[in-house]
Tab-separated table of C-alpha atoms in Angstrom:
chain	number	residue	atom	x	y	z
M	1	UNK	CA	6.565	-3.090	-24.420
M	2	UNK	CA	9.438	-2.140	-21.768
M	3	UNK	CA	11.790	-3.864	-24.289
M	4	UNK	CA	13.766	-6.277	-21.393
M	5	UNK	CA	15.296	-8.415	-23.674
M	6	UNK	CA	16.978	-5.872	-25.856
M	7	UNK	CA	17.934	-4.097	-22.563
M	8	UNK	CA	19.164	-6.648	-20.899
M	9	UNK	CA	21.347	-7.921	-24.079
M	10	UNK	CA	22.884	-4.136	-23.608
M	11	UNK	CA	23.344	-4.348	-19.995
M	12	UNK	CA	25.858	-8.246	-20.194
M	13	UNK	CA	27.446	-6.533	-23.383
M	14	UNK	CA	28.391	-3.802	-21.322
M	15	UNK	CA	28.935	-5.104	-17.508
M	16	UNK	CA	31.634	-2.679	-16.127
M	17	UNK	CA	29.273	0.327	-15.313
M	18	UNK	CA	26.535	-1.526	-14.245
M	19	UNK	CA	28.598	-3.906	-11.726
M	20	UNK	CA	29.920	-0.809	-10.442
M	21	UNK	CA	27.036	0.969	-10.584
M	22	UNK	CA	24.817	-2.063	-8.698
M	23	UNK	CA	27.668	-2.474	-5.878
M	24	UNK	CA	26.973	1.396	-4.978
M	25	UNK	CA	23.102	0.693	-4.878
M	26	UNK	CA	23.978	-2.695	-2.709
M	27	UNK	CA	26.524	-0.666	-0.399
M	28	UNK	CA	23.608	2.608	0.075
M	29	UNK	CA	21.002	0.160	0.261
M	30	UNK	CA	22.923	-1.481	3.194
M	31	UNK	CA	23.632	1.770	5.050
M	32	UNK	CA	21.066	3.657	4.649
M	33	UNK	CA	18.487	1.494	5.611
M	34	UNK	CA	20.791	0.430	8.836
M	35	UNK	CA	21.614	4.250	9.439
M	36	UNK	CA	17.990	5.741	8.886
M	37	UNK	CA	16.795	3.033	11.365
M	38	UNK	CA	19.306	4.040	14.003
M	39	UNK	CA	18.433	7.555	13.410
M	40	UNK	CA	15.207	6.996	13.969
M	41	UNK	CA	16.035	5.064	17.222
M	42	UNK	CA	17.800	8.096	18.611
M	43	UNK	CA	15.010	10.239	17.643
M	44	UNK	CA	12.841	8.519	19.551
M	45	UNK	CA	14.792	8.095	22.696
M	46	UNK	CA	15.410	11.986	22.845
M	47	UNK	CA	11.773	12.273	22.234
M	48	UNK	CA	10.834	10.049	25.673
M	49	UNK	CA	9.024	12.325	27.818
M	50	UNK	CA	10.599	12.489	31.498
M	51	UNK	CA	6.917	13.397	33.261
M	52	UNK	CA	8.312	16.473	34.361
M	53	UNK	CA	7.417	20.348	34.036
M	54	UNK	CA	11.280	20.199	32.119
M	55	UNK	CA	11.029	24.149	31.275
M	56	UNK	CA	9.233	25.155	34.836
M	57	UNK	CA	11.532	23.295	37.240
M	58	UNK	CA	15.464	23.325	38.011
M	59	UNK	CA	17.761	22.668	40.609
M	60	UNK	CA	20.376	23.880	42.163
M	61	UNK	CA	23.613	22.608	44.688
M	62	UNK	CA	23.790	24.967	48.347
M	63	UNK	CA	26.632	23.949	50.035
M	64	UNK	CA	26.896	25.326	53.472
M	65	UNK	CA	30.123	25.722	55.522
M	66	UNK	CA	29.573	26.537	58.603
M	67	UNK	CA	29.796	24.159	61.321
M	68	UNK	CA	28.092	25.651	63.914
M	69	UNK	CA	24.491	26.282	62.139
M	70	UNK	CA	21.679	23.451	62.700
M	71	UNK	CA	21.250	21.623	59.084
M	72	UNK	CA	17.577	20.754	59.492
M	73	UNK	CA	16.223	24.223	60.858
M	74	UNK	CA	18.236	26.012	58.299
M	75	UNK	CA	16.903	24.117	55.301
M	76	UNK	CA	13.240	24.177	56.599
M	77	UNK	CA	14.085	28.279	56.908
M	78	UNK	CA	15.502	28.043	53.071
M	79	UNK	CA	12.524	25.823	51.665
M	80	UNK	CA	9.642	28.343	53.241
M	81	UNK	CA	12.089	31.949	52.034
M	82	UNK	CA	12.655	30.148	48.278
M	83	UNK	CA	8.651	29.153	48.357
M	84	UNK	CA	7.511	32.756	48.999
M	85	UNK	CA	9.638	34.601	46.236
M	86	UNK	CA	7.335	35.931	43.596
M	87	UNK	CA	6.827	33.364	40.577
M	88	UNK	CA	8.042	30.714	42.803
M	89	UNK	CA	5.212	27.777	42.352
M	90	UNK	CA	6.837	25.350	44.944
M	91	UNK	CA	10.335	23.923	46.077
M	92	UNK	CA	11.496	20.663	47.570
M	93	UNK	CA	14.778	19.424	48.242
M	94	UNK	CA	15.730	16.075	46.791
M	95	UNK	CA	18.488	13.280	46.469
M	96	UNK	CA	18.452	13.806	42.486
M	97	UNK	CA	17.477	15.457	39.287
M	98	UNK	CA	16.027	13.553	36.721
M	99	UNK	CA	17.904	13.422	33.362
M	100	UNK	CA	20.398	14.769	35.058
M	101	UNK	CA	22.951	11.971	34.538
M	102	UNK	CA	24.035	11.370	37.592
M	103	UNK	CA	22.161	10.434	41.512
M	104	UNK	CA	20.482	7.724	43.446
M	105	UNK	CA	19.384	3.781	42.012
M	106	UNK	CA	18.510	0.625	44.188
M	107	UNK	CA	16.332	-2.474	43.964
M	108	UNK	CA	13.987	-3.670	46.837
M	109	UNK	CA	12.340	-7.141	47.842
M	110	UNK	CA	8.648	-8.101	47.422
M	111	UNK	CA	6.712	-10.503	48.158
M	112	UNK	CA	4.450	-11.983	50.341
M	113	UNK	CA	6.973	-14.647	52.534
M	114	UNK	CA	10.420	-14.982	52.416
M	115	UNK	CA	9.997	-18.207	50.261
M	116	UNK	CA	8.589	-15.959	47.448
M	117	UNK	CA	10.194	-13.133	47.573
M	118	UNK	CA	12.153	-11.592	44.700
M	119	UNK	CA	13.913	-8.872	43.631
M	120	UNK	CA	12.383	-5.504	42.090
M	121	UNK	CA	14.412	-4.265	38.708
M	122	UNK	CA	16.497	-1.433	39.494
M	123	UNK	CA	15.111	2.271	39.969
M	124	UNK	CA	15.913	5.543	40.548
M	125	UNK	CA	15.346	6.588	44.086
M	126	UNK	CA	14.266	9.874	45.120
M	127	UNK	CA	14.064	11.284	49.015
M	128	UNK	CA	11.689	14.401	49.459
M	129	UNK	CA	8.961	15.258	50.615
M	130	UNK	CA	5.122	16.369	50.143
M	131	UNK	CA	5.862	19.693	48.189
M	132	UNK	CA	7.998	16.895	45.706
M	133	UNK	CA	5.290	15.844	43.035
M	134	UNK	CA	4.183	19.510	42.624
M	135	UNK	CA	7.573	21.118	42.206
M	136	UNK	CA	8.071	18.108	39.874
M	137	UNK	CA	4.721	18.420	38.155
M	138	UNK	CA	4.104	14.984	37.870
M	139	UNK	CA	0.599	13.226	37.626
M	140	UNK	CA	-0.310	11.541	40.101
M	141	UNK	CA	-2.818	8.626	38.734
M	142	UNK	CA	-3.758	6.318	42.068
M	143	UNK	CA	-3.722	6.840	45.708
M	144	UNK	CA	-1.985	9.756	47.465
M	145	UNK	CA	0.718	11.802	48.277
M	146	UNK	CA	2.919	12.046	51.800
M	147	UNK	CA	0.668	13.528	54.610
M	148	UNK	CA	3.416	16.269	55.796
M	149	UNK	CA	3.612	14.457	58.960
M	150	UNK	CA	4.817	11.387	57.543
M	151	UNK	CA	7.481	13.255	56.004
M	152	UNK	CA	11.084	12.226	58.509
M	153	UNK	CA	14.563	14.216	58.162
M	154	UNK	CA	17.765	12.364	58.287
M	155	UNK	CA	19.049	9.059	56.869
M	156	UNK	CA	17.562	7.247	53.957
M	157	UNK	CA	17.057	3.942	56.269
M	158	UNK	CA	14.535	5.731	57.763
M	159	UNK	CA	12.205	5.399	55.214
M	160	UNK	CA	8.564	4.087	55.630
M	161	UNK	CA	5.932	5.173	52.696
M	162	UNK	CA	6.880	6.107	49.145
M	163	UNK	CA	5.457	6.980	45.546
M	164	UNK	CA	6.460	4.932	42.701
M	165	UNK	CA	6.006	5.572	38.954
M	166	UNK	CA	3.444	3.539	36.649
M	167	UNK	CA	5.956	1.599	35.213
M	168	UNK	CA	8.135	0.404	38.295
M	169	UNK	CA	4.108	-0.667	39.591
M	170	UNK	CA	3.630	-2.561	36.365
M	171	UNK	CA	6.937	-4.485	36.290
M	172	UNK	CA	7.182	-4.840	40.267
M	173	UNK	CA	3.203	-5.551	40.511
M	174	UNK	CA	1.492	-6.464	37.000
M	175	UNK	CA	-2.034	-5.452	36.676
M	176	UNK	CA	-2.687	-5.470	40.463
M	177	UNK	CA	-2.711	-2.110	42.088
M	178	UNK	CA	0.337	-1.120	43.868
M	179	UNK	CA	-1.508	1.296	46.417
M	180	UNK	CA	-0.982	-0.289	49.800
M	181	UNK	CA	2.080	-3.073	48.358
M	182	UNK	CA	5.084	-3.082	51.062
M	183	UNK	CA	8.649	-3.284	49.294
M	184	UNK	CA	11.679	-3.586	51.444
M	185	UNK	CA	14.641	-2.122	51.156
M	186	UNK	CA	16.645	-4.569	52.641
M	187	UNK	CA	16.013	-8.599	52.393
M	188	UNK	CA	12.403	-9.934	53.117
M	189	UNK	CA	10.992	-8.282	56.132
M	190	UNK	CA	13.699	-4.731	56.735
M	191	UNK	CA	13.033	-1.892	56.582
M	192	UNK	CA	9.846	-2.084	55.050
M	193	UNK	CA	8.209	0.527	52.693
M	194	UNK	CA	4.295	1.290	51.954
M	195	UNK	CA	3.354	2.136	48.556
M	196	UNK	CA	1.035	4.565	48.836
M	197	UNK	CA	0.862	6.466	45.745
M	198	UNK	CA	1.769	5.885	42.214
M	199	UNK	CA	2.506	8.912	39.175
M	200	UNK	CA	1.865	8.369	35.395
M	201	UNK	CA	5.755	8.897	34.677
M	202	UNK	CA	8.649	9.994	36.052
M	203	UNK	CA	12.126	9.290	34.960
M	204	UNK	CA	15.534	8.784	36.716
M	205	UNK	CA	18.661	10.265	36.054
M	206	UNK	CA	20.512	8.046	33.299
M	207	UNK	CA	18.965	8.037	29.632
M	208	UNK	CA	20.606	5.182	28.512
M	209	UNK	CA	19.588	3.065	31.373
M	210	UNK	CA	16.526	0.036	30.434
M	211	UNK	CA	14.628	1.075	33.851
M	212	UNK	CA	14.748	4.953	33.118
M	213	UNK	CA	11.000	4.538	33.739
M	214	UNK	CA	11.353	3.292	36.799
M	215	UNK	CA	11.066	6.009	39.642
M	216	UNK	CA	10.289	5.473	42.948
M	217	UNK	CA	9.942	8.873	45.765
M	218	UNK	CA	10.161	8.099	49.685
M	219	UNK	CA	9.681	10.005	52.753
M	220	UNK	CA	12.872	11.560	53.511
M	221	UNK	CA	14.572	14.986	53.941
M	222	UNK	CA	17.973	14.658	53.426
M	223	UNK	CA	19.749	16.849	55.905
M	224	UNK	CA	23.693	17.193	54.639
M	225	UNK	CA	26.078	20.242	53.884
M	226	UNK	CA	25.595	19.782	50.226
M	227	UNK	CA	21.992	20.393	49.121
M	228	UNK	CA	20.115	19.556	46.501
M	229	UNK	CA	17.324	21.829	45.878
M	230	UNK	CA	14.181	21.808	43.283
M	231	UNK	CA	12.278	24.851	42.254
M	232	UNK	CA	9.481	24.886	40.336
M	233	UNK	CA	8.508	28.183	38.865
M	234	UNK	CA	7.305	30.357	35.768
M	235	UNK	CA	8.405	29.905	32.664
M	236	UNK	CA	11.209	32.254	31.859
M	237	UNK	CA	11.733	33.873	35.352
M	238	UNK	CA	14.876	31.406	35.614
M	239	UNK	CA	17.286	34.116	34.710
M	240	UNK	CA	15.490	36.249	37.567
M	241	UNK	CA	15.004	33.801	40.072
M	242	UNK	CA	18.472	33.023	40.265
M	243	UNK	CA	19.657	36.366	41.725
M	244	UNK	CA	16.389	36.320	44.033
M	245	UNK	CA	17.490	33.060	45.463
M	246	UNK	CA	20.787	33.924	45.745
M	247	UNK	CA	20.372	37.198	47.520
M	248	UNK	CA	17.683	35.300	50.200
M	249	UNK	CA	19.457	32.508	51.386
M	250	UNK	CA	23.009	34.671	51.732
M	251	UNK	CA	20.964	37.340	53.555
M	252	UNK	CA	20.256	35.028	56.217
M	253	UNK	CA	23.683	33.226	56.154
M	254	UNK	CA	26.778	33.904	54.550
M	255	UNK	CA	28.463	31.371	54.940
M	256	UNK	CA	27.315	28.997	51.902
M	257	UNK	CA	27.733	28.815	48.445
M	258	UNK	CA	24.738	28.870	45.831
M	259	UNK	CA	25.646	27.406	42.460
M	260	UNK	CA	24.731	25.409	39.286
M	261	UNK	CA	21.226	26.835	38.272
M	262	UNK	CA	19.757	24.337	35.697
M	263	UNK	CA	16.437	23.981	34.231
M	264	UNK	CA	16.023	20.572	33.426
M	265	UNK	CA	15.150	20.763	30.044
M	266	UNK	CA	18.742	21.886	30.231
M	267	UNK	CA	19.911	18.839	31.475
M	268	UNK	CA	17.753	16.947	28.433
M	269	UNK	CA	19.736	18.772	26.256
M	270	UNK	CA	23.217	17.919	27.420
M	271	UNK	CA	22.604	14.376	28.458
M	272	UNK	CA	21.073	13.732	24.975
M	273	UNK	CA	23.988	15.563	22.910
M	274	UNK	CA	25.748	12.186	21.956
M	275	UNK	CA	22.391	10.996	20.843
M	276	UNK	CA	21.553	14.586	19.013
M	277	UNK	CA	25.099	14.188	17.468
M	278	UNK	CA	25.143	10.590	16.127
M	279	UNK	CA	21.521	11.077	14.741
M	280	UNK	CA	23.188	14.476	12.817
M	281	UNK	CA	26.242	12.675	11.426
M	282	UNK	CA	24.681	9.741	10.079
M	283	UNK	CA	21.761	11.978	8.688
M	284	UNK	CA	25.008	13.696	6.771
M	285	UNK	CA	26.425	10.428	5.307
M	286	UNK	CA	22.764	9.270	4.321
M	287	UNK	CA	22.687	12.378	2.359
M	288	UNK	CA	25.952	12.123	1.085
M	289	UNK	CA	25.363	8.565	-0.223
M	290	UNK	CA	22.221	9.195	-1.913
M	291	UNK	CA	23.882	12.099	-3.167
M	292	UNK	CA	26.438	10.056	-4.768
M	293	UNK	CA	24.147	7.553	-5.783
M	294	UNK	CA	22.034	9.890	-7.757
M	295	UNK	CA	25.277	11.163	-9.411
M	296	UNK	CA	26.534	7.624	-10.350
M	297	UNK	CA	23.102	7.072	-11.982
M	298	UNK	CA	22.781	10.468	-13.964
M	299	UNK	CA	26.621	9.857	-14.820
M	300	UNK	CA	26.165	6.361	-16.220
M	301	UNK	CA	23.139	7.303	-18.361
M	302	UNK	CA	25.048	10.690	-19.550
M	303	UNK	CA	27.933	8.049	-20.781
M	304	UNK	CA	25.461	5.885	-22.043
M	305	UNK	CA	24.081	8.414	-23.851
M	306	UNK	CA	27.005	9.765	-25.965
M	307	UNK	CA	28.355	6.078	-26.571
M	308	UNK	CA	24.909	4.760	-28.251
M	309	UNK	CA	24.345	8.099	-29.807
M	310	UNK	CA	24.292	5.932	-33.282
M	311	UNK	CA	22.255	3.665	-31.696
M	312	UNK	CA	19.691	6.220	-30.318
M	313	UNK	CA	19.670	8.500	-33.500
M	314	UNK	CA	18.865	4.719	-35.748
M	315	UNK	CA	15.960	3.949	-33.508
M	316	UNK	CA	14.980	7.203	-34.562
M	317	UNK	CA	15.285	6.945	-37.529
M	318	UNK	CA	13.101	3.229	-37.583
M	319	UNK	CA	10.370	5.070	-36.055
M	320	UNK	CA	10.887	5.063	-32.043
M	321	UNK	CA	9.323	7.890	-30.285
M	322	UNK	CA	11.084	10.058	-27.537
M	323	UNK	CA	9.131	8.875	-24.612
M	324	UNK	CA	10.594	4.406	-25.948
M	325	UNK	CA	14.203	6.340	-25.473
M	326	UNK	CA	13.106	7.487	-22.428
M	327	UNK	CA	11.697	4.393	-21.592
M	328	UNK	CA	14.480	2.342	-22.399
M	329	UNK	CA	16.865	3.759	-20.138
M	330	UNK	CA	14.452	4.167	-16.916
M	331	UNK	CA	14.306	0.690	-17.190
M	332	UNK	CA	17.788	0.027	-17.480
M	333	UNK	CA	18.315	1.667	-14.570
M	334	UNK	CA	15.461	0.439	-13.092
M	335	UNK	CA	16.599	-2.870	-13.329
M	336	UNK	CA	20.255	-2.005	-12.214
M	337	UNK	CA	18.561	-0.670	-8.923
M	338	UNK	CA	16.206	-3.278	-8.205
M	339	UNK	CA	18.363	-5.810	-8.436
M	340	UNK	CA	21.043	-4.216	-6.243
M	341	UNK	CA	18.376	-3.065	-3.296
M	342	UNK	CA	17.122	-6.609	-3.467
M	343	UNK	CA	20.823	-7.293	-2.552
M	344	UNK	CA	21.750	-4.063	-0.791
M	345	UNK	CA	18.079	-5.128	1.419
M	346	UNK	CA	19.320	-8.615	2.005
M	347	UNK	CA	23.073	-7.190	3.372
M	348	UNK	CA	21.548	-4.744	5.314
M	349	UNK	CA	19.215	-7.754	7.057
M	350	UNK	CA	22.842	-9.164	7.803
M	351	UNK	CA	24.903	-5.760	8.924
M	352	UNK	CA	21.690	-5.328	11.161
M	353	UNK	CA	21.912	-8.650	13.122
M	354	UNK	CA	25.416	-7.933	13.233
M	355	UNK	CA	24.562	-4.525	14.742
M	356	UNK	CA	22.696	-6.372	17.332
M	357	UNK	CA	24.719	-8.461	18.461
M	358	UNK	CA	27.987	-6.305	18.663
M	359	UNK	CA	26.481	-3.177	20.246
M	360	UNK	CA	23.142	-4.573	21.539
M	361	UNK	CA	20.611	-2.425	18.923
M	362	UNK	CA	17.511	-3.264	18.370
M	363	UNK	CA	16.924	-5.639	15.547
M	364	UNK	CA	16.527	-4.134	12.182
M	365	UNK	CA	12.717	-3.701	10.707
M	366	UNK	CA	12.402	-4.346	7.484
M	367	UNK	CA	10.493	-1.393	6.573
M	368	UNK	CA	13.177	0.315	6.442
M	369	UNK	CA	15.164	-1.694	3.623
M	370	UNK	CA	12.081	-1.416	1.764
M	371	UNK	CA	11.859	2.314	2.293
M	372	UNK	CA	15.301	2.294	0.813
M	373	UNK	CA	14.628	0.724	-2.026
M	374	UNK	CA	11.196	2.434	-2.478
M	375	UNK	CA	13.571	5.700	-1.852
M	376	UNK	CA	15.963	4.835	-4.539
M	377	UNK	CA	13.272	3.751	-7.284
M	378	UNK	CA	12.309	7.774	-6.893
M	379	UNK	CA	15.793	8.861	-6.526
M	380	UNK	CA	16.812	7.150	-10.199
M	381	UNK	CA	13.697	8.570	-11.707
M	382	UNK	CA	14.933	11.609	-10.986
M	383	UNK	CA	18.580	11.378	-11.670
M	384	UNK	CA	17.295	9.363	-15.261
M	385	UNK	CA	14.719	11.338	-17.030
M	386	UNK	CA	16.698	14.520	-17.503
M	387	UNK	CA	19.919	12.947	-19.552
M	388	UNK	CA	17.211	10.577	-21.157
M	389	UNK	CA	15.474	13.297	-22.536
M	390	UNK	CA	18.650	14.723	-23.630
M	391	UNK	CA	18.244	10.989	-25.449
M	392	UNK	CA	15.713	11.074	-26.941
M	393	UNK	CA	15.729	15.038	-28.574
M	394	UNK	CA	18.806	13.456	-30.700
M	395	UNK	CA	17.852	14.034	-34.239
M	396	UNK	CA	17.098	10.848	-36.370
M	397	UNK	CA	19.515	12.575	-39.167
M	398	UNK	CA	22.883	12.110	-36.970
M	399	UNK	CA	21.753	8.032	-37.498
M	400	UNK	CA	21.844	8.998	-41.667
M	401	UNK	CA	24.765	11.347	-41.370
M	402	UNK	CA	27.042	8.452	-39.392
M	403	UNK	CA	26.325	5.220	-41.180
């Protein structure tokens, strides 16, 4: 019924187009299953939620210049004048900004001797204080936040309690609960540090890093001449707040410098531009291919076409009905494509591992070859059953006219 033999008998008669023809299909097969699957990688990354209130909170660098003013006093002034402004729903200052590309990563020591004790994976570290998790608007999911009195000013050895995200608990703990766990920040037994909350998600600084996850907060105001400050407030009073601020903390000194305003869903959008712009250039060249693809396969049957018009017009004329012509070449085609995204499946299996290995991507799934394929099957429908209608309206009489 879908005539094979006949077709293929055409197909090895006539192997120049449809070599050329299958080595396109093998070649998009190859790419676009390998490009829609990193596409889809980068989508996903850029879709990783950070935990934060990203278009409530931002930050902002105060660097102060005068030497004779006392750091700590001045900041606890700034914090309580920034926390009062209208739409202002806390502030905290802080070592870093997550997403932000750039701040503060360590690893500590657990364990219960010094005979077992072992390193922690590496995590983003972030000094501040009790006002932190709510100007981050993070969830916290067990135990507690800083008591304010716990809360010390001053250098980051100083550090006794802190808050760690669900996944540094998981990979530093397992399934036991981290509340009340001691990590140290140097080797087994200094400077010790008591877990004693833990928040559903909070991300560091670096996107691309493995441990973005992992976040842990301690009890420490940094007191320096370059601040880091985080203010969480309504959404869209940015733009407002910024003068506000400004005009407060130069009212009560001058000599300073207020600068570099940034929401942080700002800072998503920069640090994930390389991402944003890889996923839009390969989406392009997918396009492109397919679009070339479907013209290859509407060309070859429009050649086809009008060098077995004789042909076409004595099948005609022996009795075959428009929707065999039809037939006929959708599965000539057909057959041209599966056989190539077999191929093209099998190569991109191969460019995949290869992939891997050179630029450490995940490893290729094979839904997407299949999607390909399952992709292209549609795509040479389409491309096919215009020109072989064009087929099969040719009039039985230009068989009788020719022969």
């Amino acid at each position: 019924m879908l005539q094979i033999k006949p077709i293929l008998s055409t197909l090895m008669r006539n192997k120049s187009g449809p070599i050329l023809l299958l080595i396109q299909i093998i070649l998009s097969v190859a790419i676009v299953a390998n490009a829609s699957f990193i596409i889809s990688e980068r989508l996903t990354l850029m879709d990783r939620a950070s935990g934060t209130a990203e278009e409530q909170v931002f930050d902002f660098r105060l660097y102060s210049f005068d030497k004779n003013i006392d750091l700590e006093s001045q900041i606890q002034r700034d914090m309580r004048a920034i926390r009062d402004l209208p739409g202002v729903i806390d502030a905290s200052t802080t070592s870093m900004v997550p997403l932000s590309g750039g701040g503060w990563s360590s690893g500590y020591t657990v364990g219960s001797s010094e005979e077992t004790a072992k390193d922690t994976e590496n995590t983003a570290v972030y000094y501040g204080d009790e006002h932190m998790l709510n100007t981050l608007g993070v969830e916290l999911i067990e135990g507690r936040n800083f008591y304010e009195e716990e809360v010390l000013t001053g250098s980051p050895d100083l550090a006794t309690h802190g808050i760690v995200s669900k996944a540094f608990a998981k990979a530093t703990w397992g399934d036991d609960t981290a509340i009340g766990k001691t990590m140290y920040a140097g080797d087994f037994g200094n400077m010790p540090i008591k877990v004693v909350g833990v928040v559903d998600k909070l991300q560091g600084a670096w996107v691309n890093s493995d441990s973005l996850d992992n976040s842990v907060i301690l009890n420490i105001k940094l007191v320096n001449v370059f601040t880091k400050v985080l203010v969480r407030a309504e959404v869209g009073t940015l733009a407002q707040l910024k003068q506000e601020i400004t005009t407060t903390l130069l009212k009560d000194n001058r000599n300073r410098v207020v600068e570099n305003f940034t929401l942080i869903s700002e800072h998503r959008k920069r640090v994930y531009r390389n991402h944003e712009l890889m996923a839009t250039v390969l989406s392009m060249m997918v396009i492109l291919l397919l679009l070339i693809t479907s013209l290859g396969l509407a060309g070859m049957v429009m050649f086809n076409i009008e060098r077995r018009t004789k042909q076409i017009g004595t099948r005609r004329a022996l009795g075959a009905k428009k929707r065999d012509i039809i037939s006929f070449f959708l599965v000539e085609n057909y057959i041209i494509c599966v056989v190539g995204g077999v191929i093209g499946g099998l190569v991109a299996v191969q460019l995949g591992q290869q992939l891997m290995t050179v630029y450490s991507l995940p490893k290729l799934e094979l839904i997407y070859p299949i999607a390909t394929i399952a992709g292209l099957l549609v795509l040479t429908t389409i491309a096919v059953i215009l020109p072989a209608r064009k087929a099969a309206n040719i009039s039985p009489a230009i068989a009788t006219r020719s022969v």
